[in-house]
Amino acid sequence: MKAIRVHQFGGPEVLTVEEVPTPRPAAGQVLVHMHAAGVNPYDTYMRAGTYAVKPPLPYTPGSDGAGVIEAIGEGVKKVKPGDRVYTAKTITGAYAEFALALEEQVHALAAKVSFAQGAGVWVPYGTAYHALFHSAEARASETVLVHGASGGVGTAAMHIARSIGLTVFGTAGTPKGLELVKREGAHQVFDHIKPGYQEEILKATGGRGVDIVLEMLANVNLSADLKLLALNGRVIIIGNRGEITINPRDLMLRRASARGFTLWAITPSEEADIHAGLIAGLENGTLRPVVGRELPLAEAARAHKEILEPGAAGKIVLIP
Ligand code: NAP
């Protein structure tokens, strides 16, 4: 089978397509014929060797994908050959024609959801679900600012927040992104490049502030976010690429909090919640992953460059 392999950490050019043996599922494992693989920002940090998790080399990147069960190992009960699934982590990597996964790493993909959309489920929607329900403990009567709503996690967060009744504000940095954020469910949109947009957000709340901020770029926004919070407000720090100074008084005045976040630290019961919620939402149509660009598997290096550029518009997906 064809797979993307990384033999040394470095720039996007270290992603190369190779022929490797197709793995066989052992007991408790399944082999997925991958029809699409999702590209996430963390894939690029891991490839560069700067991420908290450093896989042993060589490795095939990717946790998110969707496809059809090709074969199952002994004792597997959850799925059978021919079933459509999305992956939430794999054993051998999602950027490939086939991926070996543990039985518990694959989940039913509703027939109405395309494989390309299925490749945009796990990290984006898992993050959004975990951030809203477990970290922020969001309630329907609250207002959430999705700060960076045009990308994978942002669109997912808007879908989930809308489906449970929150008032949703979303930001983007390009006209195309702003249009997408409006289309995907934000009640109000704001341009995070425009000077003074934070005052517009505060004005839109009648000066009260927002209850929750889901923050995609904390090193740029955290200090200003704290000033946008209502009493008992929470900033959930999802994305961060550097350092920033904050004034703790902004938190004290509002009895507010800023919470760090990592999807990798979820407990088994939180993970069970997340998949139950996502599977139901995909099935009932409230969750509709937005695919911005589909690229052939061989263009993984291009995908890694483009995902870090401004102007997000949904997910970038690789097609093996
Ligand atoms: P993505 O699809 O590349 O989207 C990036 C988003 O950030 C876009 O909406 C982009 O908007 C926005 N952005 C750019 N500049 C911004 C600014 N100044 N203020 C606010 N937003 C800004 O990435 P993603 O998959 O949504 O992930 C978002 C971030 O969360 C990444 O840093 C990722 O590594 C992190 N993340 C962390 C976890 C975790 O476990 N902690 C899990 C998932 C993701 P424009 O392009 O329109 O400007």
CSV table of C-alpha atoms and ligand atoms in Angstrom, one decimal:
chain,number,residue,atom,x,y,z
A,1,MET,CA,0.0,0.0,0.0
A,2,LYS,CA,1.0,3.7,-0.3
A,3,ALA,CA,1.7,5.6,2.8
A,4,ILE,CA,3.2,8.9,3.8
A,5,ARG,CA,6.4,8.2,5.8
A,6,VAL,CA,8.5,10.5,8.0
A,7,HIS,CA,12.1,9.3,8.5
A,8,GLN,CA,13.4,12.5,10.2
A,9,PHE,CA,11.7,15.4,11.9
A,10,GLY,CA,11.8,18.6,9.8
A,11,GLY,CA,9.9,20.8,7.3
A,12,PRO,CA,7.0,19.6,5.1
A,13,GLU,CA,9.5,18.1,2.6
A,14,VAL,CA,10.2,15.2,5.0
A,15,LEU,CA,6.7,13.8,4.1
A,16,THR,CA,7.3,11.3,1.3
A,17,VAL,CA,5.0,8.7,-0.3
A,18,GLU,CA,6.3,5.2,-0.1
A,19,GLU,CA,5.2,1.6,-0.8
A,20,VAL,CA,5.0,-0.3,2.5
A,21,PRO,CA,3.5,-3.7,3.4
A,22,THR,CA,-0.2,-3.6,4.1
A,23,PRO,CA,-0.6,-4.5,7.8
A,24,ARG,CA,-2.7,-7.4,9.0
A,25,PRO,CA,-5.0,-7.1,12.0
A,26,ALA,CA,-4.1,-9.1,15.1
A,27,ALA,CA,-6.6,-9.9,17.9
A,28,GLY,CA,-8.6,-6.8,18.9
A,29,GLN,CA,-7.5,-4.9,15.8
A,30,VAL,CA,-9.1,-3.8,12.6
A,31,LEU,CA,-7.8,-2.9,9.1
A,32,VAL,CA,-9.5,0.2,7.6
A,33,HIS,CA,-9.4,0.9,3.9
A,34,MET,CA,-8.9,4.7,4.2
A,35,HIS,CA,-10.9,6.9,1.8
A,36,ALA,CA,-9.8,10.2,3.4
A,37,ALA,CA,-7.4,11.4,6.0
A,38,GLY,CA,-7.8,14.7,8.0
A,39,VAL,CA,-4.9,17.1,8.3
A,40,ASN,CA,-4.7,18.8,11.7
A,41,PRO,CA,-2.3,21.5,12.9
A,42,TYR,CA,-0.8,19.1,15.5
A,43,ASP,CA,0.3,16.8,12.6
A,44,THR,CA,2.7,19.6,11.5
A,45,TYR,CA,4.1,20.2,15.0
A,46,MET,CA,4.7,16.5,15.4
A,47,ARG,CA,6.4,16.2,12.0
A,48,ALA,CA,8.6,19.2,12.9
A,49,GLY,CA,9.7,17.4,16.1
A,50,THR,CA,8.4,20.3,18.3
A,51,TYR,CA,5.3,18.6,19.7
A,52,ALA,CA,5.0,17.2,23.2
A,53,VAL,CA,4.5,13.7,21.6
A,54,LYS,CA,7.4,12.5,19.5
A,55,PRO,CA,6.7,9.2,17.7
A,56,PRO,CA,9.5,6.8,17.1
A,57,LEU,CA,10.9,7.2,13.5
A,58,PRO,CA,9.9,6.3,10.8
A,59,TYR,CA,6.2,6.9,11.3
A,60,THR,CA,3.1,7.6,9.2
A,61,PRO,CA,1.2,10.8,10.5
A,62,GLY,CA,-2.5,11.2,11.1
A,63,SER,CA,-5.1,10.2,13.7
A,64,ASP,CA,-8.2,11.2,11.8
A,65,GLY,CA,-9.6,9.4,8.8
A,66,ALA,CA,-12.6,7.7,7.4
A,67,GLY,CA,-13.1,4.6,5.3
A,68,VAL,CA,-14.4,1.0,5.2
A,69,ILE,CA,-13.5,-1.9,7.4
A,70,GLU,CA,-11.4,-4.2,5.2
A,71,ALA,CA,-10.6,-7.0,7.8
A,72,ILE,CA,-11.0,-7.7,11.5
A,73,GLY,CA,-8.8,-9.6,13.9
A,74,GLU,CA,-9.8,-12.3,16.3
A,75,GLY,CA,-12.4,-11.3,18.9
A,76,VAL,CA,-13.5,-8.0,17.3
A,77,LYS,CA,-17.2,-7.6,17.8
A,78,LYS,CA,-17.9,-3.8,17.3
A,79,VAL,CA,-17.5,-3.8,13.5
A,80,LYS,CA,-17.4,-6.1,10.5
A,81,PRO,CA,-15.9,-5.9,7.0
A,82,GLY,CA,-17.8,-3.4,4.9
A,83,ASP,CA,-18.8,-1.1,7.8
A,84,ARG,CA,-18.2,2.6,7.3
A,85,VAL,CA,-16.1,4.1,10.1
A,86,TYR,CA,-14.2,7.2,11.2
A,87,THR,CA,-11.0,6.8,13.2
A,88,ALA,CA,-10.0,8.5,16.4
A,89,LYS,CA,-6.3,7.6,16.4
A,90,THR,CA,-4.9,4.6,14.7
A,91,ILE,CA,-1.9,2.2,15.3
A,92,THR,CA,-0.1,2.7,12.0
A,93,GLY,CA,-1.2,6.3,10.9
A,94,ALA,CA,-4.1,7.7,8.9
A,95,TYR,CA,-2.1,9.2,5.9
A,96,ALA,CA,-2.2,5.9,4.1
A,97,GLU,CA,-4.3,3.6,1.9
A,98,PHE,CA,-4.9,1.3,4.8
A,99,ALA,CA,-4.6,1.9,8.5
A,100,LEU,CA,-4.4,-0.6,11.4
A,101,ALA,CA,-6.5,0.5,14.4
A,102,LEU,CA,-7.7,-0.9,17.7
A,103,GLU,CA,-11.3,-1.9,17.7
A,104,GLU,CA,-12.1,0.9,20.1
A,105,GLN,CA,-10.4,3.5,17.8
A,106,VAL,CA,-13.1,3.1,15.1
A,107,HIS,CA,-16.6,4.5,15.2
A,108,ALA,CA,-19.7,4.1,13.0
A,109,LEU,CA,-19.9,6.8,10.3
A,110,ALA,CA,-23.5,7.7,9.3
A,111,ALA,CA,-24.3,7.0,5.6
A,112,LYS,CA,-25.2,10.6,5.0
A,113,VAL,CA,-21.7,11.8,6.0
A,114,SER,CA,-19.1,11.6,3.2
A,115,PHE,CA,-15.7,10.0,3.8
A,116,ALA,CA,-14.0,13.4,3.4
A,117,GLN,CA,-16.3,14.8,6.1
A,118,GLY,CA,-15.6,11.7,8.3
A,119,ALA,CA,-11.9,12.6,8.1
A,120,GLY,CA,-12.8,15.9,9.8
A,121,VAL,CA,-14.5,14.4,12.8
A,122,TRP,CA,-12.2,13.3,15.5
A,123,VAL,CA,-9.8,16.0,16.5
A,124,PRO,CA,-12.0,19.0,15.4
A,125,TYR,CA,-15.3,17.8,16.8
A,126,GLY,CA,-13.8,15.8,19.7
A,127,THR,CA,-12.0,19.0,20.8
A,128,ALA,CA,-15.0,21.2,20.4
A,129,TYR,CA,-17.3,18.8,22.3
A,130,HIS,CA,-14.7,18.3,25.1
A,131,ALA,CA,-14.1,22.0,25.3
A,132,LEU,CA,-17.8,23.0,25.5
A,133,PHE,CA,-19.2,20.3,27.7
A,134,HIS,CA,-16.3,19.1,29.9
A,135,SER,CA,-14.1,22.1,30.2
A,136,ALA,CA,-16.5,25.1,29.9
A,137,GLU,CA,-19.6,23.2,31.2
A,138,ALA,CA,-21.6,25.3,28.7
A,139,ARG,CA,-25.2,26.0,29.3
A,140,ALA,CA,-27.8,26.7,26.6
A,141,SER,CA,-28.5,30.3,27.9
A,142,GLU,CA,-24.9,31.3,27.6
A,143,THR,CA,-23.0,33.2,24.9
A,144,VAL,CA,-19.8,31.6,23.4
A,145,LEU,CA,-17.2,33.5,21.4
A,146,VAL,CA,-15.5,31.0,19.0
A,147,HIS,CA,-12.2,32.9,18.5
A,148,GLY,CA,-11.0,31.4,15.2
A,149,ALA,CA,-14.3,30.0,13.9
A,150,SER,CA,-13.3,29.4,10.2
A,151,GLY,CA,-11.0,26.4,10.8
A,152,GLY,CA,-11.7,22.8,11.8
A,153,VAL,CA,-12.2,23.2,15.5
A,154,GLY,CA,-14.1,26.5,15.1
A,155,THR,CA,-16.7,25.2,12.7
A,156,ALA,CA,-17.2,22.1,14.8
A,157,ALA,CA,-17.7,24.3,17.9
A,158,MET,CA,-20.3,26.4,16.2
A,159,HIS,CA,-22.3,23.4,15.1
A,160,ILE,CA,-22.3,21.9,18.6
A,161,ALA,CA,-23.0,25.1,20.4
A,162,ARG,CA,-25.9,25.9,18.1
A,163,SER,CA,-27.3,22.5,18.5
A,164,ILE,CA,-27.7,23.0,22.2
A,165,GLY,CA,-29.0,26.5,22.1
A,166,LEU,CA,-26.1,28.8,22.9
A,167,THR,CA,-25.7,32.2,21.4
A,168,VAL,CA,-22.7,32.0,19.1
A,169,PHE,CA,-20.2,34.7,18.1
A,170,GLY,CA,-17.5,33.6,15.6
A,171,THR,CA,-14.4,35.3,14.2
A,172,ALA,CA,-12.4,34.9,11.0
A,173,GLY,CA,-9.7,36.8,9.3
A,174,THR,CA,-10.8,36.8,5.6
A,175,PRO,CA,-14.0,37.7,3.8
A,176,LYS,CA,-14.3,34.0,2.7
A,177,GLY,CA,-13.8,32.9,6.3
A,178,LEU,CA,-16.4,35.4,7.6
A,179,GLU,CA,-18.9,34.2,5.1
A,180,LEU,CA,-18.3,30.6,6.1
A,181,VAL,CA,-18.6,31.4,9.8
A,182,LYS,CA,-22.0,33.1,9.2
A,183,ARG,CA,-23.2,30.2,7.0
A,184,GLU,CA,-22.2,27.5,9.6
A,185,GLY,CA,-24.2,29.1,12.3
A,186,ALA,CA,-22.7,32.1,14.1
A,187,HIS,CA,-25.4,34.6,15.2
A,188,GLN,CA,-22.8,37.4,14.7
A,189,VAL,CA,-19.4,37.4,13.0
A,190,PHE,CA,-16.3,39.5,13.7
A,191,ASP,CA,-13.1,40.1,11.8
A,192,HIS,CA,-10.2,39.2,14.1
A,193,ILE,CA,-7.8,41.3,11.8
A,194,LYS,CA,-9.9,44.5,12.1
A,195,PRO,CA,-8.5,46.9,14.7
A,196,GLY,CA,-11.0,47.4,17.5
A,197,TYR,CA,-13.1,44.3,16.8
A,198,GLN,CA,-13.1,43.4,20.5
A,199,GLU,CA,-15.1,46.5,21.3
A,200,GLU,CA,-17.7,45.4,18.7
A,201,ILE,CA,-18.0,42.1,20.5
A,202,LEU,CA,-18.5,43.7,23.9
A,203,LYS,CA,-21.1,46.0,22.3
A,204,ALA,CA,-22.9,43.0,20.8
A,205,THR,CA,-23.4,41.7,24.4
A,206,GLY,CA,-24.8,45.0,25.6
A,207,GLY,CA,-21.6,45.5,27.6
A,208,ARG,CA,-22.2,42.3,29.7
A,209,GLY,CA,-19.4,40.2,28.1
A,210,VAL,CA,-19.4,36.7,26.8
A,211,ASP,CA,-19.7,33.6,29.1
A,212,ILE,CA,-17.2,31.4,27.2
A,213,VAL,CA,-14.3,32.0,24.8
A,214,LEU,CA,-13.0,29.1,22.9
A,215,GLU,CA,-9.5,30.4,22.0
A,216,MET,CA,-7.6,29.1,18.9
A,217,LEU,CA,-4.6,31.5,19.2
A,218,ALA,CA,-4.0,32.4,22.9
A,219,ASN,CA,-0.6,33.9,22.5
A,220,VAL,CA,-2.2,36.7,20.4
A,221,ASN,CA,-5.6,37.0,22.2
A,222,LEU,CA,-5.6,35.9,25.8
A,223,SER,CA,-5.1,39.3,27.4
A,224,ALA,CA,-7.9,40.9,25.4
A,225,ASP,CA,-10.1,37.8,25.9
A,226,LEU,CA,-10.1,38.3,29.6
A,227,LYS,CA,-11.6,41.8,29.2
A,228,LEU,CA,-14.4,40.4,27.1
A,229,LEU,CA,-15.6,38.0,29.8
A,230,ALA,CA,-18.9,38.3,31.7
A,231,LEU,CA,-19.0,37.5,35.5
A,232,ASN,CA,-17.9,33.9,36.0
A,233,GLY,CA,-16.7,33.7,32.4
A,234,ARG,CA,-14.3,31.1,31.1
A,235,VAL,CA,-11.6,31.1,28.4
A,236,ILE,CA,-10.7,27.7,27.2
A,237,ILE,CA,-7.2,27.8,25.7
A,238,ILE,CA,-7.3,25.3,22.8
A,239,GLY,CA,-4.6,26.7,20.5
A,240,ASN,CA,-1.4,28.6,21.4
A,241,ARG,CA,1.8,29.3,19.5
A,242,GLY,CA,3.9,31.4,21.9
A,243,GLU,CA,3.9,33.6,25.0
A,244,ILE,CA,1.7,36.4,26.2
A,245,THR,CA,1.4,38.7,29.3
A,246,ILE,CA,-1.9,38.9,31.0
A,247,ASN,CA,-3.2,41.0,33.9
A,248,PRO,CA,-4.7,38.6,36.5
A,249,ARG,CA,-6.9,41.5,37.8
A,250,ASP,CA,-9.0,41.0,34.6
A,251,LEU,CA,-9.8,37.5,36.0
A,252,MET,CA,-10.3,38.6,39.6
A,253,LEU,CA,-12.8,41.4,38.8
A,254,ARG,CA,-15.0,38.9,36.9
A,255,ARG,CA,-14.4,35.8,39.1
A,256,ALA,CA,-13.3,34.4,35.7
A,257,SER,CA,-11.0,31.6,34.7
A,258,ALA,CA,-8.6,30.6,31.9
A,259,ARG,CA,-8.4,26.9,31.5
A,260,GLY,CA,-5.7,25.0,29.6
A,261,PHE,CA,-6.9,22.2,27.3
A,262,THR,CA,-5.6,19.1,25.7
A,263,LEU,CA,-7.6,16.5,23.9
A,264,TRP,CA,-4.9,13.9,24.6
A,265,ALA,CA,-5.7,13.9,28.4
A,266,ILE,CA,-9.4,12.8,28.2
A,267,THR,CA,-10.6,10.0,30.4
A,268,PRO,CA,-12.3,6.9,29.0
A,269,SER,CA,-15.7,8.1,30.2
A,270,GLU,CA,-15.2,11.5,28.6
A,271,GLU,CA,-14.2,9.8,25.4
A,272,ALA,CA,-17.3,7.7,25.5
A,273,ASP,CA,-19.4,10.9,26.0
A,274,ILE,CA,-17.7,12.5,23.1
A,275,HIS,CA,-18.3,9.7,20.6
A,276,ALA,CA,-21.9,9.2,21.7
A,277,GLY,CA,-22.5,12.9,21.2
A,278,LEU,CA,-20.7,13.1,17.8
A,279,ILE,CA,-22.3,10.0,16.4
A,280,ALA,CA,-25.8,11.2,17.3
A,281,GLY,CA,-25.0,14.7,15.9
A,282,LEU,CA,-23.7,13.3,12.6
A,283,GLU,CA,-26.7,11.1,12.3
A,284,ASN,CA,-29.3,13.8,13.0
A,285,GLY,CA,-27.5,16.3,10.8
A,286,THR,CA,-26.7,19.0,13.4
A,287,LEU,CA,-23.0,18.2,12.9
A,288,ARG,CA,-21.9,18.7,9.2
A,289,PRO,CA,-18.0,18.7,8.9
A,290,VAL,CA,-17.0,21.4,6.4
A,291,VAL,CA,-14.4,20.2,3.9
A,292,GLY,CA,-12.5,23.2,2.5
A,293,ARG,CA,-10.0,21.4,0.3
A,294,GLU,CA,-9.3,17.8,-0.9
A,295,LEU,CA,-5.8,17.0,-2.0
A,296,PRO,CA,-4.2,13.7,-3.2
A,297,LEU,CA,-2.3,11.8,-0.5
A,298,ALA,CA,1.0,12.6,-2.4
A,299,GLU,CA,0.4,16.3,-1.7
A,300,ALA,CA,0.7,15.9,2.1
A,301,ALA,CA,3.6,18.4,2.2
A,302,ARG,CA,1.4,21.0,0.5
A,303,ALA,CA,-1.4,20.3,3.0
A,304,HIS,CA,1.1,20.8,5.9
A,305,LYS,CA,2.1,24.2,4.5
A,306,GLU,CA,-1.4,25.4,3.7
A,307,ILE,CA,-2.9,24.5,7.1
A,308,LEU,CA,-0.6,26.9,8.9
A,309,GLU,CA,-1.4,29.8,6.5
A,310,PRO,CA,-4.1,32.4,7.2
A,311,GLY,CA,-7.5,32.1,5.5
A,312,ALA,CA,-8.9,28.9,6.9
A,313,ALA,CA,-12.1,27.6,5.4
A,314,GLY,CA,-13.0,24.3,6.9
A,315,LYS,CA,-10.8,21.1,6.8
A,316,ILE,CA,-8.0,20.1,4.5
A,317,VAL,CA,-8.4,16.4,3.7
A,318,LEU,CA,-6.0,14.0,1.9
A,319,ILE,CA,-7.4,11.4,-0.5
A,320,PRO,CA,-5.3,8.2,-0.7
B,1,NAP,P1,-7.2,25.5,11.5
B,1,NAP,O1,-8.3,24.7,10.8
B,1,NAP,O2,-5.9,25.7,10.8
B,1,NAP,O3,-7.9,26.9,11.9
B,1,NAP,C1,-7.1,27.9,12.5
B,1,NAP,C2,-8.1,29.0,13.0
B,1,NAP,O4,-7.4,30.0,13.8
B,1,NAP,C3,-8.8,29.7,11.9
B,1,NAP,O5,-10.1,29.9,12.2
B,1,NAP,C4,-8.0,31.0,11.8
B,1,NAP,O6,-8.8,32.1,11.2
B,1,NAP,C5,-7.8,31.2,13.3
B,1,NAP,N1,-7.0,32.4,13.6
B,1,NAP,C6,-5.9,32.8,12.9
B,1,NAP,N2,-5.5,34.0,13.4
B,1,NAP,C7,-6.3,34.3,14.5
B,1,NAP,C8,-6.4,35.3,15.5
B,1,NAP,N3,-5.5,36.3,15.4
B,1,NAP,N4,-7.3,35.2,16.4
B,1,NAP,C9,-8.2,34.2,16.4
B,1,NAP,N5,-8.2,33.2,15.6
B,1,NAP,C10,-7.2,33.2,14.6
B,1,NAP,O7,-6.9,24.8,12.9
B,1,NAP,P2,-7.9,24.0,13.9
B,1,NAP,O8,-7.8,22.6,13.6
B,1,NAP,O9,-9.2,24.7,14.0
B,1,NAP,O10,-7.1,24.2,15.3
B,1,NAP,C11,-7.0,25.5,15.9
B,1,NAP,C12,-5.9,25.6,16.9
B,1,NAP,O11,-6.2,24.7,18.0
B,1,NAP,C13,-4.5,25.1,16.4
B,1,NAP,O12,-3.5,25.8,17.0
B,1,NAP,C14,-4.5,23.6,16.9
B,1,NAP,O13,-3.1,23.2,17.1
B,1,NAP,C15,-5.2,23.8,18.3
B,1,NAP,N6,-5.8,22.5,18.8
B,1,NAP,C16,-5.5,22.1,20.0
B,1,NAP,C17,-6.0,21.0,20.5
B,1,NAP,C18,-5.7,20.6,22.0
B,1,NAP,O14,-5.9,19.5,22.3
B,1,NAP,N7,-5.3,21.6,22.8
B,1,NAP,C19,-6.9,20.2,19.8
B,1,NAP,C20,-7.2,20.6,18.5
B,1,NAP,C21,-6.6,21.8,18.0
B,1,NAP,P3,-8.4,32.7,9.8
B,1,NAP,O15,-7.6,31.8,9.0
B,1,NAP,O16,-9.8,33.0,9.2
B,1,NAP,O17,-7.6,34.0,10.2
